[in-house]
Amino acid sequence: MALKESAAHPSAAERLIRLAARLGIEHIFANLGSDHPAFIEALARLRESGEPAPRVIVCPHEMTALSAAHGHAMLTRRAQLVLVHVDVGTQNLGGSVHNACRGRVPVIVVAGLSPVSEDAARTGSRTEYIHYIQDTPRQHDLVAPFMKWLYELRDPATTEATLLRAHQLAASEPQGPVYLTGAREVWDAAAPAGTPDPALRGPVAKTALAPEAVEKLHALLAGARRALLVTTYAGRDPATVGKLTAVCEKYGLGVVEVGPQYVNFPGDHPCHLGYRRDWLIDEADAIVLLDVDVPWLPRNTGPAPDARVFHIDADPVKPTLGAWHFEAHERHQADSGMALDQLLRTGLPVDAGLKQERLAWIRARAPAGPGPAPANGPLTPQEVTLAVKELLHERSIVLCEEPSNAYTIVSTMRMNRPGSFYASGGSGLGWCINAAVGAKLAAPDAEVIALVGDGCYVFGVPASAYWVARTYGAPMLTVIYNNSGWRSPKVSTELVHPAGAAHADDTYWVAASAGSRLADLAAAAGDALAIRVDDRRELRAALARGLACVRAGRPAVIEVMLARATRQELGTPPGH
């Protein structure tokens, strides 16, 4: 007997969509295909009846779909749904899967599987030749290293239970992406009604430090002479920033942010020691690692023999990473905000003399601010960043993906408002312009600014990103740092072969962006304002015009032409 949708039993796809709405999933970022008729029909039926359903954001490319969901989740910490087309759509997710994993963001990716039935009487059976060539035996393997959980829905009756399980795993710390599949016949089959209670299958509660661990941490910090904290993603909960500030002021604790994914600590605070990796690691006698993946590069530096290292992390042993060997005397899986709260409530004494010694060390090691902008010559990344900084206000959100100038950007901007800065946490380039769309959808009243390298912009499939931004009312200001070359691999080569032949050979560094008008891609695809700037006298006026365009509801792209800089001019410190 054919499995068909009925009024009494909606399809499995409709059951999933209804439950997604109950779970607070606001958007389905989708690139639809032949495996999705059940979803398209279900969404149309729900819309026709006026029933709640997530808003569908049709994305011409899967890099946009998952990266936009990533950007949304960074702001909200809520999983969104990404719908992709069988094996080919899964492959097209590309580096965005790596980013979602490394960035520890909750996302539920749903992909179809080719139907297996050839019975014309069965709804969803094979109707096209592609159902044979897209029947991939191990589709899950395409993304397996990066997913917290992979599962194939085999019985329509278990649809709701399966989605609840997927959501629970994605939302539990450390958060991350999950991957769910189902054949076309299964999604279109009638699914008996269930009565699941999402509250009974929620994520794991956040954990605190054991009381004895709090006492040890207090003793370490209170007794140190040079206390240092290193973090990358503690600020994923904006409330943690204030708690970290209070702890630093209580103990006299210096903070270094390495490759920050969020604002973790106010950049203008006297205890902020900058953004340089490897900085002060060998000087400190007490080091706290707080939500960080790579606190230093062992080939460059390491803790002093008498230093004590205390690691607190939502993900303290990094099971998705391969070779990862950072030693610590104490290692605890705990929520950073809760741990900091515990430390603030200890009531144990802090010796004023030792605290002043720690503060004197911090003052002596505080990094200098940015120098004056040059009056002549090509535009520099630092002066472009300073000009962007002048635009910021209490509703600004900055997303950054500019590997060659990442250190220059964060150390120049020195962001201090929690929830105002985001980076992907991974190295799958193309994230930024798409994540900016998700950020704007998550915070419609925010002014979103995307700072992106020329290569990252190209990898981001701008034809897709700006079409979505324009179509769904998510305008952002994009600033392209265009150095007309693949600068990051050139830097990597110089680090490995500092006296090599490649120094004098530009053959391998010329990028697709050399000679191209990148901003015009956004104009063609998404009706974006496109301005190219190569004169510093035009920079601020162009940025102001771009921001005015965004406020009027259109995306804007300011492509800034930079010098073809050396490694030293890029501001890339050793070990960054």
JSON list of N, CA, C and O in Angstrom, two decimals, residues 49-80:
[
{"chain": "A", "resi": 49, "resn": "SER", "atom": "N", "xyz": [-2.87, 27.92, 5.52]},
{"chain": "A", "resi": 49, "resn": "SER", "atom": "CA", "xyz": [-3.75, 27.82, 6.69]},
{"chain": "A", "resi": 49, "resn": "SER", "atom": "C", "xyz": [-3.43, 28.85, 7.77]},
{"chain": "A", "resi": 49, "resn": "SER", "atom": "O", "xyz": [-4.14, 28.93, 8.78]},
{"chain": "A", "resi": 50, "resn": "GLY", "atom": "N", "xyz": [-2.37, 29.62, 7.58]},
{"chain": "A", "resi": 50, "resn": "GLY", "atom": "CA", "xyz": [-2.01, 30.63, 8.57]},
{"chain": "A", "resi": 50, "resn": "GLY", "atom": "C", "xyz": [-1.34, 30.08, 9.81]},
{"chain": "A", "resi": 50, "resn": "GLY", "atom": "O", "xyz": [-1.23, 30.79, 10.82]},
{"chain": "A", "resi": 51, "resn": "GLU", "atom": "N", "xyz": [-0.86, 28.85, 9.73]},
{"chain": "A", "resi": 51, "resn": "GLU", "atom": "CA", "xyz": [-0.20, 28.25, 10.90]},
{"chain": "A", "resi": 51, "resn": "GLU", "atom": "C", "xyz": [1.27, 28.68, 10.96]},
{"chain": "A", "resi": 51, "resn": "GLU", "atom": "O", "xyz": [1.89, 28.97, 9.94]},
{"chain": "A", "resi": 52, "resn": "PRO", "atom": "N", "xyz": [1.83, 28.73, 12.18]},
{"chain": "A", "resi": 52, "resn": "PRO", "atom": "CA", "xyz": [3.22, 29.19, 12.31]},
{"chain": "A", "resi": 52, "resn": "PRO", "atom": "C", "xyz": [4.22, 28.22, 11.69]},
{"chain": "A", "resi": 52, "resn": "PRO", "atom": "O", "xyz": [4.05, 27.01, 11.73]},
{"chain": "A", "resi": 53, "resn": "ALA", "atom": "N", "xyz": [5.23, 28.79, 11.08]},
{"chain": "A", "resi": 53, "resn": "ALA", "atom": "CA", "xyz": [6.33, 28.02, 10.49]},
{"chain": "A", "resi": 53, "resn": "ALA", "atom": "C", "xyz": [7.54, 28.93, 10.41]},
{"chain": "A", "resi": 53, "resn": "ALA", "atom": "O", "xyz": [7.40, 30.15, 10.32]},
{"chain": "A", "resi": 54, "resn": "PRO", "atom": "N", "xyz": [8.74, 28.37, 10.46]},
{"chain": "A", "resi": 54, "resn": "PRO", "atom": "CA", "xyz": [9.92, 29.22, 10.29]},
{"chain": "A", "resi": 54, "resn": "PRO", "atom": "C", "xyz": [9.90, 29.92, 8.93]},
{"chain": "A", "resi": 54, "resn": "PRO", "atom": "O", "xyz": [9.35, 29.41, 7.95]},
{"chain": "A", "resi": 55, "resn": "ARG", "atom": "N", "xyz": [10.52, 31.09, 8.89]},
{"chain": "A", "resi": 55, "resn": "ARG", "atom": "CA", "xyz": [10.62, 31.84, 7.64]},
{"chain": "A", "resi": 55, "resn": "ARG", "atom": "C", "xyz": [11.67, 31.18, 6.75]},
{"chain": "A", "resi": 55, "resn": "ARG", "atom": "O", "xyz": [12.78, 30.88, 7.20]},
{"chain": "A", "resi": 56, "resn": "VAL", "atom": "N", "xyz": [11.33, 30.96, 5.51]},
{"chain": "A", "resi": 56, "resn": "VAL", "atom": "CA", "xyz": [12.26, 30.34, 4.57]},
{"chain": "A", "resi": 56, "resn": "VAL", "atom": "C", "xyz": [13.10, 31.42, 3.90]},
{"chain": "A", "resi": 56, "resn": "VAL", "atom": "O", "xyz": [12.58, 32.37, 3.32]},
{"chain": "A", "resi": 57, "resn": "ILE", "atom": "N", "xyz": [14.42, 31.27, 4.00]},
{"chain": "A", "resi": 57, "resn": "ILE", "atom": "CA", "xyz": [15.37, 32.15, 3.31]},
{"chain": "A", "resi": 57, "resn": "ILE", "atom": "C", "xyz": [16.00, 31.32, 2.21]},
{"chain": "A", "resi": 57, "resn": "ILE", "atom": "O", "xyz": [16.85, 30.45, 2.47]},
{"chain": "A", "resi": 58, "resn": "VAL", "atom": "N", "xyz": [15.56, 31.52, 0.98]},
{"chain": "A", "resi": 58, "resn": "VAL", "atom": "CA", "xyz": [16.10, 30.76, -0.15]},
{"chain": "A", "resi": 58, "resn": "VAL", "atom": "C", "xyz": [17.49, 31.30, -0.48]},
{"chain": "A", "resi": 58, "resn": "VAL", "atom": "O", "xyz": [17.66, 32.49, -0.75]},
{"chain": "A", "resi": 59, "resn": "CYS", "atom": "N", "xyz": [18.48, 30.43, -0.48]},
{"chain": "A", "resi": 59, "resn": "CYS", "atom": "CA", "xyz": [19.87, 30.82, -0.69]},
{"chain": "A", "resi": 59, "resn": "CYS", "atom": "C", "xyz": [20.38, 30.18, -1.98]},
{"chain": "A", "resi": 59, "resn": "CYS", "atom": "O", "xyz": [20.37, 28.95, -2.09]},
{"chain": "A", "resi": 60, "resn": "PRO", "atom": "N", "xyz": [20.85, 30.97, -2.93]},
{"chain": "A", "resi": 60, "resn": "PRO", "atom": "CA", "xyz": [21.35, 30.39, -4.18]},
{"chain": "A", "resi": 60, "resn": "PRO", "atom": "C", "xyz": [22.58, 29.51, -4.01]},
{"chain": "A", "resi": 60, "resn": "PRO", "atom": "O", "xyz": [22.90, 28.75, -4.92]},
{"chain": "A", "resi": 61, "resn": "HIS", "atom": "N", "xyz": [23.28, 29.63, -2.88]},
{"chain": "A", "resi": 61, "resn": "HIS", "atom": "CA", "xyz": [24.45, 28.78, -2.64]},
{"chain": "A", "resi": 61, "resn": "HIS", "atom": "C", "xyz": [24.46, 28.36, -1.18]},
{"chain": "A", "resi": 61, "resn": "HIS", "atom": "O", "xyz": [24.10, 29.11, -0.27]},
{"chain": "A", "resi": 62, "resn": "GLU", "atom": "N", "xyz": [24.92, 27.12, -0.96]},
{"chain": "A", "resi": 62, "resn": "GLU", "atom": "CA", "xyz": [24.91, 26.55, 0.39]},
{"chain": "A", "resi": 62, "resn": "GLU", "atom": "C", "xyz": [25.90, 27.24, 1.33]},
{"chain": "A", "resi": 62, "resn": "GLU", "atom": "O", "xyz": [25.71, 27.20, 2.55]},
{"chain": "A", "resi": 63, "resn": "MET", "atom": "N", "xyz": [26.97, 27.85, 0.80]},
{"chain": "A", "resi": 63, "resn": "MET", "atom": "CA", "xyz": [27.86, 28.63, 1.65]},
{"chain": "A", "resi": 63, "resn": "MET", "atom": "C", "xyz": [27.08, 29.74, 2.33]},
{"chain": "A", "resi": 63, "resn": "MET", "atom": "O", "xyz": [27.28, 30.05, 3.51]},
{"chain": "A", "resi": 64, "resn": "THR", "atom": "N", "xyz": [26.16, 30.35, 1.60]},
{"chain": "A", "resi": 64, "resn": "THR", "atom": "CA", "xyz": [25.30, 31.38, 2.20]},
{"chain": "A", "resi": 64, "resn": "THR", "atom": "C", "xyz": [24.39, 30.77, 3.25]},
{"chain": "A", "resi": 64, "resn": "THR", "atom": "O", "xyz": [24.24, 31.32, 4.35]},
{"chain": "A", "resi": 65, "resn": "ALA", "atom": "N", "xyz": [23.79, 29.63, 2.94]},
{"chain": "A", "resi": 65, "resn": "ALA", "atom": "CA", "xyz": [22.80, 29.04, 3.85]},
{"chain": "A", "resi": 65, "resn": "ALA", "atom": "C", "xyz": [23.40, 28.73, 5.22]},
{"chain": "A", "resi": 65, "resn": "ALA", "atom": "O", "xyz": [22.89, 29.18, 6.26]},
{"chain": "A", "resi": 66, "resn": "LEU", "atom": "N", "xyz": [24.49, 27.95, 5.25]},
{"chain": "A", "resi": 66, "resn": "LEU", "atom": "CA", "xyz": [25.04, 27.55, 6.54]},
{"chain": "A", "resi": 66, "resn": "LEU", "atom": "C", "xyz": [25.75, 28.71, 7.23]},
{"chain": "A", "resi": 66, "resn": "LEU", "atom": "O", "xyz": [25.67, 28.86, 8.45]},
{"chain": "A", "resi": 67, "resn": "SER", "atom": "N", "xyz": [26.42, 29.57, 6.48]},
{"chain": "A", "resi": 67, "resn": "SER", "atom": "CA", "xyz": [27.12, 30.70, 7.10]},
{"chain": "A", "resi": 67, "resn": "SER", "atom": "C", "xyz": [26.13, 31.71, 7.67]},
{"chain": "A", "resi": 67, "resn": "SER", "atom": "O", "xyz": [26.39, 32.31, 8.72]},
{"chain": "A", "resi": 68, "resn": "ALA", "atom": "N", "xyz": [25.01, 31.92, 7.00]},
{"chain": "A", "resi": 68, "resn": "ALA", "atom": "CA", "xyz": [24.00, 32.82, 7.55]},
{"chain": "A", "resi": 68, "resn": "ALA", "atom": "C", "xyz": [23.40, 32.23, 8.83]},
{"chain": "A", "resi": 68, "resn": "ALA", "atom": "O", "xyz": [23.18, 32.95, 9.81]},
{"chain": "A", "resi": 69, "resn": "ALA", "atom": "N", "xyz": [23.16, 30.93, 8.83]},
{"chain": "A", "resi": 69, "resn": "ALA", "atom": "CA", "xyz": [22.69, 30.28, 10.06]},
{"chain": "A", "resi": 69, "resn": "ALA", "atom": "C", "xyz": [23.72, 30.40, 11.17]},
{"chain": "A", "resi": 69, "resn": "ALA", "atom": "O", "xyz": [23.38, 30.59, 12.35]},
{"chain": "A", "resi": 70, "resn": "HIS", "atom": "N", "xyz": [25.01, 30.30, 10.81]},
{"chain": "A", "resi": 70, "resn": "HIS", "atom": "CA", "xyz": [26.11, 30.45, 11.75]},
{"chain": "A", "resi": 70, "resn": "HIS", "atom": "C", "xyz": [26.09, 31.86, 12.35]},
{"chain": "A", "resi": 70, "resn": "HIS", "atom": "O", "xyz": [26.17, 32.04, 13.58]},
{"chain": "A", "resi": 71, "resn": "GLY", "atom": "N", "xyz": [25.98, 32.88, 11.49]},
{"chain": "A", "resi": 71, "resn": "GLY", "atom": "CA", "xyz": [25.94, 34.25, 12.00]},
{"chain": "A", "resi": 71, "resn": "GLY", "atom": "C", "xyz": [24.76, 34.49, 12.91]},
{"chain": "A", "resi": 71, "resn": "GLY", "atom": "O", "xyz": [24.89, 35.14, 13.96]},
{"chain": "A", "resi": 72, "resn": "HIS", "atom": "N", "xyz": [23.61, 33.96, 12.56]},
{"chain": "A", "resi": 72, "resn": "HIS", "atom": "CA", "xyz": [22.41, 34.09, 13.40]},
{"chain": "A", "resi": 72, "resn": "HIS", "atom": "C", "xyz": [22.64, 33.43, 14.75]},
{"chain": "A", "resi": 72, "resn": "HIS", "atom": "O", "xyz": [22.33, 34.00, 15.81]},
{"chain": "A", "resi": 73, "resn": "ALA", "atom": "N", "xyz": [23.20, 32.23, 14.74]},
{"chain": "A", "resi": 73, "resn": "ALA", "atom": "CA", "xyz": [23.40, 31.49, 15.99]},
{"chain": "A", "resi": 73, "resn": "ALA", "atom": "C", "xyz": [24.43, 32.15, 16.90]},
{"chain": "A", "resi": 73, "resn": "ALA", "atom": "O", "xyz": [24.33, 32.04, 18.13]},
{"chain": "A", "resi": 74, "resn": "MET", "atom": "N", "xyz": [25.42, 32.84, 16.32]},
{"chain": "A", "resi": 74, "resn": "MET", "atom": "CA", "xyz": [26.41, 33.51, 17.16]},
{"chain": "A", "resi": 74, "resn": "MET", "atom": "C", "xyz": [25.75, 34.61, 17.99]},
{"chain": "A", "resi": 74, "resn": "MET", "atom": "O", "xyz": [26.13, 34.85, 19.14]},
{"chain": "A", "resi": 75, "resn": "LEU", "atom": "N", "xyz": [24.77, 35.28, 17.43]},
{"chain": "A", "resi": 75, "resn": "LEU", "atom": "CA", "xyz": [24.08, 36.34, 18.16]},
{"chain": "A", "resi": 75, "resn": "LEU", "atom": "C", "xyz": [23.05, 35.79, 19.14]},
{"chain": "A", "resi": 75, "resn": "LEU", "atom": "O", "xyz": [22.90, 36.32, 20.25]},
{"chain": "A", "resi": 76, "resn": "THR", "atom": "N", "xyz": [22.34, 34.74, 18.73]},
{"chain": "A", "resi": 76, "resn": "THR", "atom": "CA", "xyz": [21.20, 34.28, 19.53]},
{"chain": "A", "resi": 76, "resn": "THR", "atom": "C", "xyz": [21.48, 33.04, 20.37]},
{"chain": "A", "resi": 76, "resn": "THR", "atom": "O", "xyz": [20.73, 32.76, 21.30]},
{"chain": "A", "resi": 77, "resn": "ARG", "atom": "N", "xyz": [22.52, 32.26, 19.98]},
{"chain": "A", "resi": 77, "resn": "ARG", "atom": "CA", "xyz": [22.80, 30.94, 20.57]},
{"chain": "A", "resi": 77, "resn": "ARG", "atom": "C", "xyz": [21.65, 29.97, 20.34]},
{"chain": "A", "resi": 77, "resn": "ARG", "atom": "O", "xyz": [21.55, 28.95, 21.02]},
{"chain": "A", "resi": 78, "resn": "ARG", "atom": "N", "xyz": [20.79, 30.23, 19.38]},
{"chain": "A", "resi": 78, "resn": "ARG", "atom": "CA", "xyz": [19.68, 29.34, 19.04]},
{"chain": "A", "resi": 78, "resn": "ARG", "atom": "C", "xyz": [19.95, 28.68, 17.69]},
{"chain": "A", "resi": 78, "resn": "ARG", "atom": "O", "xyz": [20.33, 29.36, 16.73]},
{"chain": "A", "resi": 79, "resn": "ALA", "atom": "N", "xyz": [19.70, 27.39, 17.62]},
{"chain": "A", "resi": 79, "resn": "ALA", "atom": "CA", "xyz": [19.90, 26.66, 16.37]},
{"chain": "A", "resi": 79, "resn": "ALA", "atom": "C", "xyz": [18.87, 27.08, 15.33]},
{"chain": "A", "resi": 79, "resn": "ALA", "atom": "O", "xyz": [17.70, 27.27, 15.64]},
{"chain": "A", "resi": 80, "resn": "GLN", "atom": "N", "xyz": [19.34, 27.22, 14.09]},
{"chain": "A", "resi": 80, "resn": "GLN", "atom": "CA", "xyz": [18.45, 27.41, 12.95]},
{"chain": "A", "resi": 80, "resn": "GLN", "atom": "C", "xyz": [18.53, 26.16, 12.07]},
{"chain": "A", "resi": 80, "resn": "GLN", "atom": "O", "xyz": [19.38, 25.29, 12.28]}
]
